[in-house]
mmCIF file of C-alpha atoms in Angstrom:
data_model
loop_
_atom_site.group_PDB
_atom_site.id
_atom_site.type_symbol
_atom_site.label_atom_id
_atom_site.label_comp_id
_atom_site.label_asym_id
_atom_site.label_seq_id
_atom_site.Cartn_x
_atom_site.Cartn_y
_atom_site.Cartn_z
ATOM 1 C CA MET A 1 109.291 60.050 46.735
ATOM 2 C CA ALA A 2 107.012 61.615 44.289
ATOM 3 C CA ARG A 3 107.345 65.403 44.015
ATOM 4 C CA LYS A 4 104.880 68.017 42.713
ATOM 5 C CA GLU A 5 105.308 71.769 42.509
ATOM 6 C CA GLY A 6 102.439 73.956 43.619
ATOM 7 C CA GLY A 7 99.918 71.616 45.380
ATOM 8 C CA THR A 8 99.454 69.064 48.292
ATOM 9 C CA CYS A 9 98.173 65.692 47.102
ATOM 10 C CA PRO A 10 98.879 62.862 49.599
ATOM 11 C CA MET A 11 98.548 59.670 47.635
ATOM 12 C CA LYS A 12 99.521 56.021 47.829
ATOM 13 C CA SER A 13 101.666 54.576 45.135
ATOM 14 C CA THR A 14 98.708 52.439 43.908
ATOM 15 C CA ASP A 15 96.502 55.681 43.825
ATOM 16 C CA LEU A 16 99.159 57.331 41.662
ATOM 17 C CA GLU A 17 98.988 54.477 39.184
ATOM 18 C CA THR A 18 95.146 54.777 39.030
ATOM 19 C CA TYR A 19 95.412 58.497 38.844
ATOM 20 C CA ASP A 20 97.770 58.412 35.976
ATOM 21 C CA GLN A 21 95.328 56.094 34.160
ATOM 22 C CA GLY A 22 92.862 58.967 33.952
ATOM 23 C CA ASN A 23 90.480 58.337 36.912
ATOM 24 C CA ASP A 24 88.852 61.351 38.412
ATOM 25 C CA PRO A 25 91.106 62.786 41.077
ATOM 26 C CA VAL A 26 88.082 64.042 43.110
ATOM 27 C CA ALA A 27 87.331 60.410 44.031
ATOM 28 C CA TYR A 28 90.689 60.241 45.701
ATOM 29 C CA HIS A 29 90.957 63.856 46.952
ATOM 30 C CA PRO A 30 87.484 65.110 47.814
ATOM 31 C CA ILE A 31 88.988 68.343 49.327
ATOM 32 C CA GLN A 32 90.081 70.632 46.724
ATOM 33 C CA ASN A 33 93.812 71.398 46.503
ATOM 34 C CA PRO A 34 94.351 74.954 47.838
ATOM 35 C CA GLY A 35 97.542 75.232 46.079
ATOM 36 C CA LEU A 36 100.395 77.623 47.027
ATOM 37 C CA ASP A 37 100.153 81.216 48.079
ATOM 38 C CA GLU A 38 101.923 83.677 45.813
ATOM 39 C CA HIS A 39 105.597 83.632 46.671
ATOM 40 C CA VAL A 40 107.048 86.794 48.191
ATOM 41 C CA GLU A 41 110.616 87.470 47.310
ATOM 42 C CA ARG A 42 112.861 87.989 50.443
ATOM 43 C CA TRP A 43 114.676 91.279 50.806
ATOM 44 C CA THR A 44 117.959 89.459 50.989
ATOM 45 C CA ASP A 45 117.342 87.883 47.627
ATOM 46 C CA ALA A 46 116.411 91.155 46.109
ATOM 47 C CA ASN A 47 119.147 93.220 47.714
ATOM 48 C CA PRO A 48 122.741 91.825 47.676
ATOM 49 C CA ALA A 49 123.751 94.478 50.317
ATOM 50 C CA ALA A 50 121.082 93.097 52.705
ATOM 51 C CA ALA A 51 122.361 89.502 52.178
ATOM 52 C CA ASN A 52 125.862 90.651 52.983
ATOM 53 C CA ARG A 53 124.687 92.318 56.059
ATOM 54 C CA VAL A 54 122.909 89.210 57.207
ATOM 55 C CA ALA A 55 125.977 87.174 56.571
ATOM 56 C CA ARG A 56 128.029 89.524 58.677
ATOM 57 C CA GLN A 57 125.389 89.107 61.483
ATOM 58 C CA ILE A 58 125.784 85.366 61.294
ATOM 59 C CA ILE A 59 129.480 85.514 61.332
ATOM 60 C CA GLY A 60 129.361 87.856 64.381
ATOM 61 C CA MET A 61 127.103 85.480 66.349
ATOM 62 C CA LEU A 62 129.390 82.507 65.533
ATOM 63 C CA ALA A 63 132.396 84.541 66.632
ATOM 64 C CA LEU A 64 130.638 85.520 69.914
ATOM 65 C CA SER A 65 129.932 81.841 70.373
ATOM 66 C CA MET A 66 133.519 81.039 70.143
ATOM 67 C CA LEU A 67 134.527 83.757 72.494
ATOM 68 C CA CYS A 68 132.085 82.481 75.057
ATOM 69 C CA SER A 69 133.489 78.900 74.888
ATOM 70 C CA ILE A 70 136.978 80.367 75.485
ATOM 71 C CA LEU A 71 135.643 82.590 78.375
ATOM 72 C CA PHE A 72 134.021 79.446 79.938
ATOM 73 C CA VAL A 73 137.484 77.922 80.208
ATOM 74 C CA VAL A 74 139.004 81.091 81.566
ATOM 75 C CA VAL A 75 136.277 81.376 84.257
ATOM 76 C CA TYR A 76 136.607 77.707 85.094
ATOM 77 C CA PHE A 77 140.302 77.819 85.784
ATOM 78 C CA GLY A 78 140.865 81.456 86.691
ATOM 79 C CA MET A 79 138.027 82.557 88.955
ATOM 80 C CA PRO A 80 137.906 81.757 92.707
ATOM 81 C CA LYS A 81 135.305 79.152 93.512
ATOM 82 C CA ASP A 82 134.236 80.987 96.708
ATOM 83 C CA THR A 83 133.342 84.204 95.111
ATOM 84 C CA ILE A 84 129.607 85.178 95.876
ATOM 85 C CA VAL A 85 127.438 87.444 93.730
ATOM 86 C CA ASN A 86 124.277 89.083 95.181
ATOM 87 C CA PHE A 87 120.937 89.553 93.288
ATOM 88 C CA GLY A 88 118.913 91.497 95.819
ATOM 89 C CA PRO A 89 117.827 88.951 98.339
ATOM 90 C CA PHE A 90 119.352 86.053 96.357
ATOM 91 C CA HIS A 91 122.961 84.944 96.556
ATOM 92 C CA SER A 92 124.761 82.681 94.155
ATOM 93 C CA ASN A 93 128.269 81.454 93.395
ATOM 94 C CA ALA A 94 129.774 83.818 90.845
ATOM 95 C CA GLN A 95 131.703 81.169 89.031
ATOM 96 C CA SER A 96 128.524 79.036 88.571
ATOM 97 C CA VAL A 97 126.534 82.046 87.255
ATOM 98 C CA LEU A 98 129.348 82.888 84.637
ATOM 99 C CA LEU A 99 129.829 79.296 83.666
ATOM 100 C CA GLY A 100 126.127 79.088 82.974
ATOM 101 C CA LEU A 101 126.058 82.289 81.022
ATOM 102 C CA THR A 102 129.191 81.652 78.929
ATOM 103 C CA GLY A 103 128.285 78.018 78.181
ATOM 104 C CA GLY A 104 124.607 78.750 77.526
ATOM 105 C CA LEU A 105 125.360 81.656 75.142
ATOM 106 C CA ALA A 106 127.933 79.540 73.264
ATOM 107 C CA VAL A 107 125.254 76.976 72.335
ATOM 108 C CA LEU A 108 122.463 79.567 72.007
ATOM 109 C CA LEU A 109 124.368 81.752 69.543
ATOM 110 C CA ILE A 110 125.081 78.757 67.283
ATOM 111 C CA GLY A 111 121.271 78.043 67.284
ATOM 112 C CA PHE A 112 120.321 81.663 66.438
ATOM 113 C CA SER A 113 122.937 81.899 63.684
ATOM 114 C CA THR A 114 121.909 78.773 61.965
ATOM 115 C CA ILE A 115 118.206 79.775 62.128
ATOM 116 C CA HIS A 116 119.101 83.290 60.800
ATOM 117 C CA TRP A 117 121.172 81.600 57.990
ATOM 118 C CA ALA A 118 118.248 79.242 57.051
ATOM 119 C CA LYS A 119 115.583 82.029 56.978
ATOM 120 C CA GLN A 120 117.586 84.720 55.262
ATOM 121 C CA LEU A 121 120.294 83.291 53.055
ATOM 122 C CA MET A 122 119.518 79.607 52.117
ATOM 123 C CA ASN A 123 117.504 78.774 49.066
ATOM 124 C CA ASP A 124 113.919 80.104 49.277
ATOM 125 C CA THR A 125 112.361 77.735 46.749
ATOM 126 C CA GLU A 126 108.944 76.349 47.967
ATOM 127 C CA VAL A 127 108.430 72.666 47.315
ATOM 128 C CA ILE A 128 105.546 70.360 48.111
ATOM 129 C CA ASP A 129 106.051 66.549 48.146
ATOM 130 C CA LEU A 130 103.470 63.900 47.582
ATOM 131 C CA ARG A 131 103.418 61.195 50.188
ATOM 132 C CA ASP A 132 104.619 57.708 49.247
ATOM 133 C CA PRO A 133 104.912 54.424 51.033
ATOM 134 C CA ILE A 134 107.072 54.558 54.160
ATOM 135 C CA ALA A 135 109.374 51.776 53.137
ATOM 136 C CA SER A 136 112.481 53.084 51.283
ATOM 137 C CA ASN A 137 113.714 51.618 48.026
ATOM 138 C CA GLU A 138 116.797 52.158 45.936
ATOM 139 C CA ALA A 139 115.249 54.943 44.052
ATOM 140 C CA ASP A 140 114.404 56.768 47.367
ATOM 141 C CA HIS A 141 118.143 56.377 48.542
ATOM 142 C CA GLU A 142 119.249 57.961 45.210
ATOM 143 C CA GLU A 143 116.797 60.708 45.493
ATOM 144 C CA MET A 144 117.748 61.371 49.113
ATOM 145 C CA ALA A 145 121.356 61.648 48.172
ATOM 146 C CA ALA A 146 120.374 64.027 45.310
ATOM 147 C CA ALA A 147 118.222 66.121 47.774
ATOM 148 C CA TRP A 148 121.190 66.299 50.186
ATOM 149 C CA GLN A 149 123.405 67.470 47.453
ATOM 150 C CA ALA A 150 120.772 70.012 46.384
ATOM 151 C CA GLY A 151 120.528 71.244 49.936
ATOM 152 C CA VAL A 152 124.190 71.778 50.147
ATOM 153 C CA GLU A 153 124.120 73.747 46.980
ATOM 154 C CA ASP A 154 121.022 75.727 48.224
ATOM 155 C CA SER A 155 122.788 76.664 51.450
ATOM 156 C CA GLY A 156 125.322 78.509 49.550
ATOM 157 C CA ILE A 157 128.159 76.995 51.678
ATOM 158 C CA GLY A 158 130.407 76.871 48.630
ATOM 159 C CA ARG A 159 130.096 80.600 48.147
ATOM 160 C CA ARG A 160 130.090 81.524 51.828
ATOM 161 C CA LYS A 161 132.924 79.455 53.056
ATOM 162 C CA VAL A 162 133.569 81.959 55.843
ATOM 163 C CA ILE A 163 130.195 81.126 57.483
ATOM 164 C CA GLY A 164 130.859 77.421 57.084
ATOM 165 C CA GLY A 165 134.265 77.766 58.662
ATOM 166 C CA MET A 166 133.020 79.899 61.541
ATOM 167 C CA LEU A 167 130.083 77.395 62.133
ATOM 168 C CA ALA A 168 132.572 74.486 62.280
ATOM 169 C CA GLY A 169 134.846 76.449 64.642
ATOM 170 C CA ALA A 170 131.973 77.441 66.997
ATOM 171 C CA ALA A 171 130.572 73.869 67.087
ATOM 172 C CA GLY A 172 134.077 72.495 67.741
ATOM 173 C CA LEU A 173 134.784 75.083 70.550
ATOM 174 C CA VAL A 174 131.439 74.659 72.241
ATOM 175 C CA ALA A 175 132.423 71.043 73.110
ATOM 176 C CA ILE A 176 135.340 72.344 75.116
ATOM 177 C CA PRO A 177 133.241 73.433 78.136
ATOM 178 C CA ALA A 178 131.777 70.049 78.465
ATOM 179 C CA VAL A 179 135.124 68.363 78.277
ATOM 180 C CA VAL A 180 136.708 70.774 80.732
ATOM 181 C CA SER A 181 133.861 70.156 83.197
ATOM 182 C CA LEU A 182 134.893 66.503 83.468
ATOM 183 C CA ALA A 183 137.767 67.762 85.809
ATOM 184 C CA ASP A 184 135.072 68.160 88.582
ATOM 185 C CA MET A 185 134.537 64.388 88.632
ATOM 186 C CA GLY A 186 137.408 64.219 91.118
ATOM 187 C CA PRO A 187 141.152 64.153 91.287
ATOM 188 C CA HIS A 188 143.048 62.668 88.385
ATOM 189 C CA PRO A 189 143.456 58.894 89.395
ATOM 190 C CA GLY A 190 147.241 58.914 89.126
ATOM 191 C CA LYS A 191 149.382 56.291 90.935
ATOM 192 C CA GLY A 192 150.008 58.665 93.928
ATOM 193 C CA THR A 193 146.399 59.714 94.220
ATOM 194 C CA ARG A 194 145.220 56.161 94.133
ATOM 195 C CA ALA A 195 147.667 55.158 96.746
ATOM 196 C CA ALA A 196 146.521 57.825 99.063
ATOM 197 C CA THR A 197 142.823 57.458 98.559
ATOM 198 C CA ILE A 198 140.993 54.519 97.165
ATOM 199 C CA GLU A 199 143.892 51.994 97.802
ATOM 200 C CA LYS A 200 144.398 53.047 101.381
ATOM 201 C CA THR A 201 142.099 52.499 104.430
ATOM 202 C CA ILE A 202 142.373 53.743 108.071
ATOM 203 C CA TRP A 203 143.545 50.346 109.239
ATOM 204 C CA ALA A 204 147.111 50.475 110.604
ATOM 205 C CA GLU A 205 149.445 48.698 112.930
ATOM 206 C CA GLY A 206 148.043 48.452 116.406
ATOM 207 C CA ILE A 207 144.448 49.584 115.571
ATOM 208 C CA LYS A 208 142.006 47.471 117.518
ATOM 209 C CA LEU A 209 139.150 45.499 115.848
ATOM 210 C CA VAL A 210 135.778 46.613 117.220
ATOM 211 C CA ASN A 211 132.143 45.702 116.635
ATOM 212 C CA ASP A 212 130.850 47.858 113.781
ATOM 213 C CA ILE A 213 127.691 48.911 115.709
ATOM 214 C CA THR A 214 128.651 49.184 119.316
ATOM 215 C CA PHE A 215 132.381 49.873 118.797
ATOM 216 C CA GLU A 216 133.155 47.415 121.612
ATOM 217 C CA GLU A 217 136.624 45.916 121.461
ATOM 218 C CA ILE A 218 136.811 42.265 120.506
ATOM 219 C CA LYS A 219 138.757 39.767 122.549
ATOM 220 C CA ALA A 220 140.110 36.666 120.839
ATOM 221 C CA SER A 221 138.979 34.482 123.786
ATOM 222 C CA ASP A 222 135.342 35.661 123.340
ATOM 223 C CA LEU A 223 134.922 34.292 119.814
ATOM 224 C CA GLU A 224 133.572 30.780 119.290
ATOM 225 C CA ILE A 225 134.361 28.333 116.468
ATOM 226 C CA GLY A 226 131.972 29.021 113.541
ATOM 227 C CA GLN A 227 131.235 32.527 114.719
ATOM 228 C CA MET A 228 131.291 35.533 112.450
ATOM 229 C CA VAL A 229 131.321 39.236 113.597
ATOM 230 C CA ASN A 230 130.978 42.354 111.522
ATOM 231 C CA ALA A 231 133.721 44.642 112.604
ATOM 232 C CA ALA A 232 135.527 47.937 111.962
ATOM 233 C CA PRO A 233 138.677 49.801 113.081
ATOM 234 C CA ALA A 234 138.449 51.495 116.490
ATOM 235 C CA ASN A 235 139.677 54.758 115.073
ATOM 236 C CA LEU A 236 136.492 54.954 112.892
ATOM 237 C CA GLU A 237 134.496 56.080 115.908
ATOM 238 C CA GLU A 238 136.614 59.311 116.051
ATOM 239 C CA LEU A 239 135.472 60.223 112.461
ATOM 240 C CA ALA A 240 131.819 59.813 113.400
ATOM 241 C CA HIS A 241 132.007 62.922 115.585
ATOM 242 C CA GLU A 242 134.444 64.921 113.378
ATOM 243 C CA ASP A 243 133.531 64.509 109.639
ATOM 244 C CA HIS A 244 130.255 62.847 108.567
ATOM 245 C CA VAL A 245 131.344 62.499 104.928
ATOM 246 C CA GLU A 246 134.795 61.097 105.692
ATOM 247 C CA PHE A 247 133.311 58.680 108.251
ATOM 248 C CA HIS A 248 131.112 57.061 105.526
ATOM 249 C CA ARG A 249 134.083 56.975 103.093
ATOM 250 C CA ALA A 250 136.294 55.403 105.585
ATOM 251 C CA ARG A 251 133.711 52.973 106.782
ATOM 252 C CA ALA A 252 132.955 51.819 103.211
ATOM 253 C CA LYS A 253 136.575 50.836 102.675
ATOM 254 C CA ALA A 254 137.631 49.625 106.145
ATOM 255 C CA ALA A 255 134.600 47.267 106.903
ATOM 256 C CA ILE A 256 135.647 43.730 107.764
ATOM 257 C CA ILE A 257 134.246 40.453 108.888
ATOM 258 C CA ILE A 258 135.885 38.299 111.546
ATOM 259 C CA VAL A 259 135.416 34.543 111.511
ATOM 260 C CA ARG A 260 136.753 31.840 113.829
ATOM 261 C CA MET A 261 137.425 28.332 112.382
ATOM 262 C CA ASN A 262 138.939 25.159 113.629
ATOM 263 C CA PRO A 263 142.658 25.688 112.756
ATOM 264 C CA ASP A 264 142.942 22.022 111.622
ATOM 265 C CA SER A 265 140.098 22.517 109.086
ATOM 266 C CA ILE A 266 141.584 25.581 107.275
ATOM 267 C CA LYS A 267 144.441 26.125 104.834
ATOM 268 C CA VAL A 268 146.911 28.923 105.816
ATOM 269 C CA PRO A 269 149.729 29.676 103.465
ATOM 270 C CA GLU A 270 153.168 30.048 104.864
ATOM 271 C CA SER A 271 153.296 33.674 104.019
ATOM 272 C CA ARG A 272 150.101 34.240 106.167
ATOM 273 C CA LYS A 273 150.848 32.174 109.277
ATOM 274 C CA ASP A 274 151.194 35.262 111.316
ATOM 275 C CA TRP A 275 148.025 36.878 109.873
ATOM 276 C CA GLN A 276 145.612 34.865 112.058
ATOM 277 C CA VAL A 277 145.125 33.955 115.705
ATOM 278 C CA ASN A 278 144.241 30.295 116.454
ATOM 279 C CA GLY A 279 141.948 30.093 113.458
ATOM 280 C CA ILE A 280 140.619 33.626 113.803
ATOM 281 C CA LEU A 281 140.914 35.478 110.513
ATOM 282 C CA ALA A 282 139.758 38.899 109.249
ATOM 283 C CA TYR A 283 138.687 39.630 105.702
ATOM 284 C CA SER A 284 137.380 42.662 103.886
ATOM 285 C CA LYS A 285 133.629 42.803 103.866
ATOM 286 C CA ILE A 286 133.515 44.292 100.355
ATOM 287 C CA CYS A 287 132.955 41.955 97.372
ATOM 288 C CA THR A 288 135.774 42.090 94.768
ATOM 289 C CA HIS A 289 133.164 41.943 91.958
ATOM 290 C CA VAL A 290 131.079 45.187 92.186
ATOM 291 C CA GLY A 291 131.560 46.187 95.871
ATOM 292 C CA CYS A 292 128.543 44.729 97.579
ATOM 293 C CA PRO A 293 128.907 44.219 101.380
ATOM 294 C CA ILE A 294 128.968 40.519 102.309
ATOM 295 C CA SER A 295 127.892 38.769 105.408
ATOM 296 C CA LEU A 296 126.177 35.466 104.369
ATOM 297 C CA TRP A 297 128.361 32.929 106.215
ATOM 298 C CA GLU A 298 128.184 29.195 105.908
ATOM 299 C CA GLN A 299 129.876 27.663 108.973
ATOM 300 C CA LYS A 300 130.465 24.214 107.747
ATOM 301 C CA SER A 301 131.858 24.893 104.376
ATOM 302 C CA HIS A 302 133.654 28.098 105.502
ATOM 303 C CA HIS A 303 132.028 29.825 102.484
ATOM 304 C CA LEU A 304 130.989 33.501 102.348
ATOM 305 C CA LEU A 305 128.249 34.414 99.746
ATOM 306 C CA CYS A 306 127.677 37.728 98.145
ATOM 307 C CA PRO A 307 123.967 38.353 97.907
ATOM 308 C CA CYS A 308 124.210 40.563 94.766
ATOM 309 C CA HIS A 309 125.663 38.080 92.167
ATOM 310 C CA GLN A 310 126.352 34.971 94.171
ATOM 311 C CA SER A 311 130.169 35.250 94.137
ATOM 312 C CA THR A 312 131.404 32.772 96.814
ATOM 313 C CA PHE A 313 134.605 32.988 98.706
ATOM 314 C CA ASP A 314 136.313 30.205 100.717
ATOM 315 C CA LEU A 315 137.520 31.944 104.009
ATOM 316 C CA GLY A 316 139.079 28.702 105.087
ATOM 317 C CA ASP A 317 141.461 28.987 102.041
ATOM 318 C CA SER A 318 142.648 32.527 101.983
ATOM 319 C CA GLY A 319 139.327 33.942 100.715
ATOM 320 C CA VAL A 320 139.696 32.493 97.115
ATOM 321 C CA VAL A 321 136.778 32.575 94.773
ATOM 322 C CA VAL A 322 135.046 29.208 94.362
ATOM 323 C CA PHE A 323 131.961 30.419 92.404
ATOM 324 C CA GLY A 324 130.500 33.406 90.752
ATOM 325 C CA PRO A 325 131.682 36.430 88.667
ATOM 326 C CA ALA A 326 134.250 37.771 91.147
ATOM 327 C CA ALA A 327 137.803 37.535 89.768
ATOM 328 C CA ARG A 328 139.900 38.148 92.889
ATOM 329 C CA ALA A 329 140.099 36.613 96.398
ATOM 330 C CA LEU A 330 138.828 38.702 99.176
ATOM 331 C CA PRO A 331 141.606 40.834 100.722
ATOM 332 C CA GLN A 332 142.725 39.553 104.196
ATOM 333 C CA LEU A 333 143.604 41.922 106.987
ATOM 334 C CA PRO A 334 146.696 40.804 108.964
ATOM 335 C CA ILE A 335 145.813 40.575 112.646
ATOM 336 C CA THR A 336 147.339 39.530 116.068
ATOM 337 C CA VAL A 337 146.458 40.207 119.739
ATOM 338 C CA ASP A 338 147.767 42.797 122.118
ATOM 339 C CA ASN A 339 148.954 42.256 125.698
ATOM 340 C CA GLU A 340 145.368 42.081 126.914
ATOM 341 C CA GLY A 341 144.201 39.584 124.364
ATOM 342 C CA TYR A 342 142.277 42.023 122.255
ATOM 343 C CA LEU A 343 142.372 41.708 118.374
ATOM 344 C CA VAL A 344 144.524 44.320 116.601
ATOM 345 C CA ALA A 345 145.629 44.921 113.102
ATOM 346 C CA ARG A 346 149.207 44.270 112.103
ATOM 347 C CA SER A 347 149.018 46.621 109.219
ATOM 348 C CA ASP A 348 146.610 47.964 106.585
ATOM 349 C CA PHE A 349 145.403 45.627 103.903
ATOM 350 C CA THR A 350 148.323 44.607 101.634
ATOM 351 C CA VAL A 351 146.153 45.005 98.480
ATOM 352 C CA PRO A 352 143.334 47.471 97.603
ATOM 353 C CA VAL A 353 139.876 46.383 98.778
ATOM 354 C CA GLY A 354 136.653 46.478 96.743
ATOM 355 C CA PRO A 355 135.935 45.927 93.043
ATOM 356 C CA SER A 356 138.565 45.988 90.264
ATOM 357 C CA TYR A 357 139.224 49.128 88.184
ATOM 358 C CA PHE A 358 141.255 49.825 85.067
ATOM 359 C CA GLU A 359 144.463 51.052 86.832
ATOM 360 C CA ARG A 360 144.528 48.523 89.550
ATOM 361 C CA ASP A 361 147.587 46.323 89.771
ATOM 362 C CA SER A 362 146.315 42.770 90.705
ATOM 363 C CA ARG A 363 149.747 41.075 90.660
ATOM 364 C CA ASN A 364 150.048 40.933 94.480
ATOM 365 C CA ASP A 365 146.589 39.504 95.033
ATOM 366 C CA TYR A 366 146.515 36.039 96.564
ATOM 367 C CA LYS A 367 145.908 33.294 94.051
ATOM 368 C CA LYS A 368 145.150 29.626 94.862
ATOM 369 C CA GLY A 369 148.539 27.689 95.250
ATOM 370 C CA ASP A 370 150.549 30.804 96.512
ATOM 371 C CA ASN A 371 152.762 30.042 99.553
#
């Protein structure tokens, strides 16, 4: 980049060549160069005591930023979450107010301190650059490196190491509130937490299979060969009246489809002989790819197609994947009938339903060829 002290002269590189050959600059720059106003020396440059006072102010702001970051963590873990603060007619959660104040001030003080540093202590030399072609060349790279080094020297970071250290400390600590806030994303997904939440549904031994809309109980004798029914556990209806949020969580995990096929046309492994009733089988309705609900049933082939990414499962062969991106077979719900002939669950699913996740153990999932 071409540089010129004391004036503004935007030029192309070809113009510079012509200009250097002695042509009249007015032909290229019809507006007269106004030049630079007289430079006024800053008080901090003329008075070392004033510069030291500004340095102390910067250090103080960075120290307060660090303190605010620490207070954010203290408030996050130490303050009750149900404390309310009143602002006249307005009411707010006290913890949220303090987290906003401490986190916001931590960032704001870093910004104020760096602006104060740039305006009062960094090099005050005024420089005007001539414009050059946008594309960078090797010379530009070298000049940029030199300009960067000059900027480091102009900042005085070598002489004012305390400011540099405090800035690094404040910038490092201000990241802590953001990291700590990640704890609010939910409970830590340890093995025990997973087993009690995402790996568990409300299915249990003796729970009746019911229609997922009407909650009518389903009799085995009422199902015809080729028929598919969207179903749910009978105890889901209780949650609909008690806890709206928990109802939807339970429904998302416990949703199933019931299909009836000719027993002679399906493959039932020895380990699952008692999981079905005369060709009636129940599978999770949630695709093992990304969790879409599935209900596209093809009677003749016994295939179930996911509408999202076309994963296809063979329900006549333990729900194994025959096409698409899904990597695991559909989980099968063990079922039987009660004394009145109604379909009931033998247990919960033996493997987690839904899509895979990093901590999931897939060793117990059914694979083609298992007995």
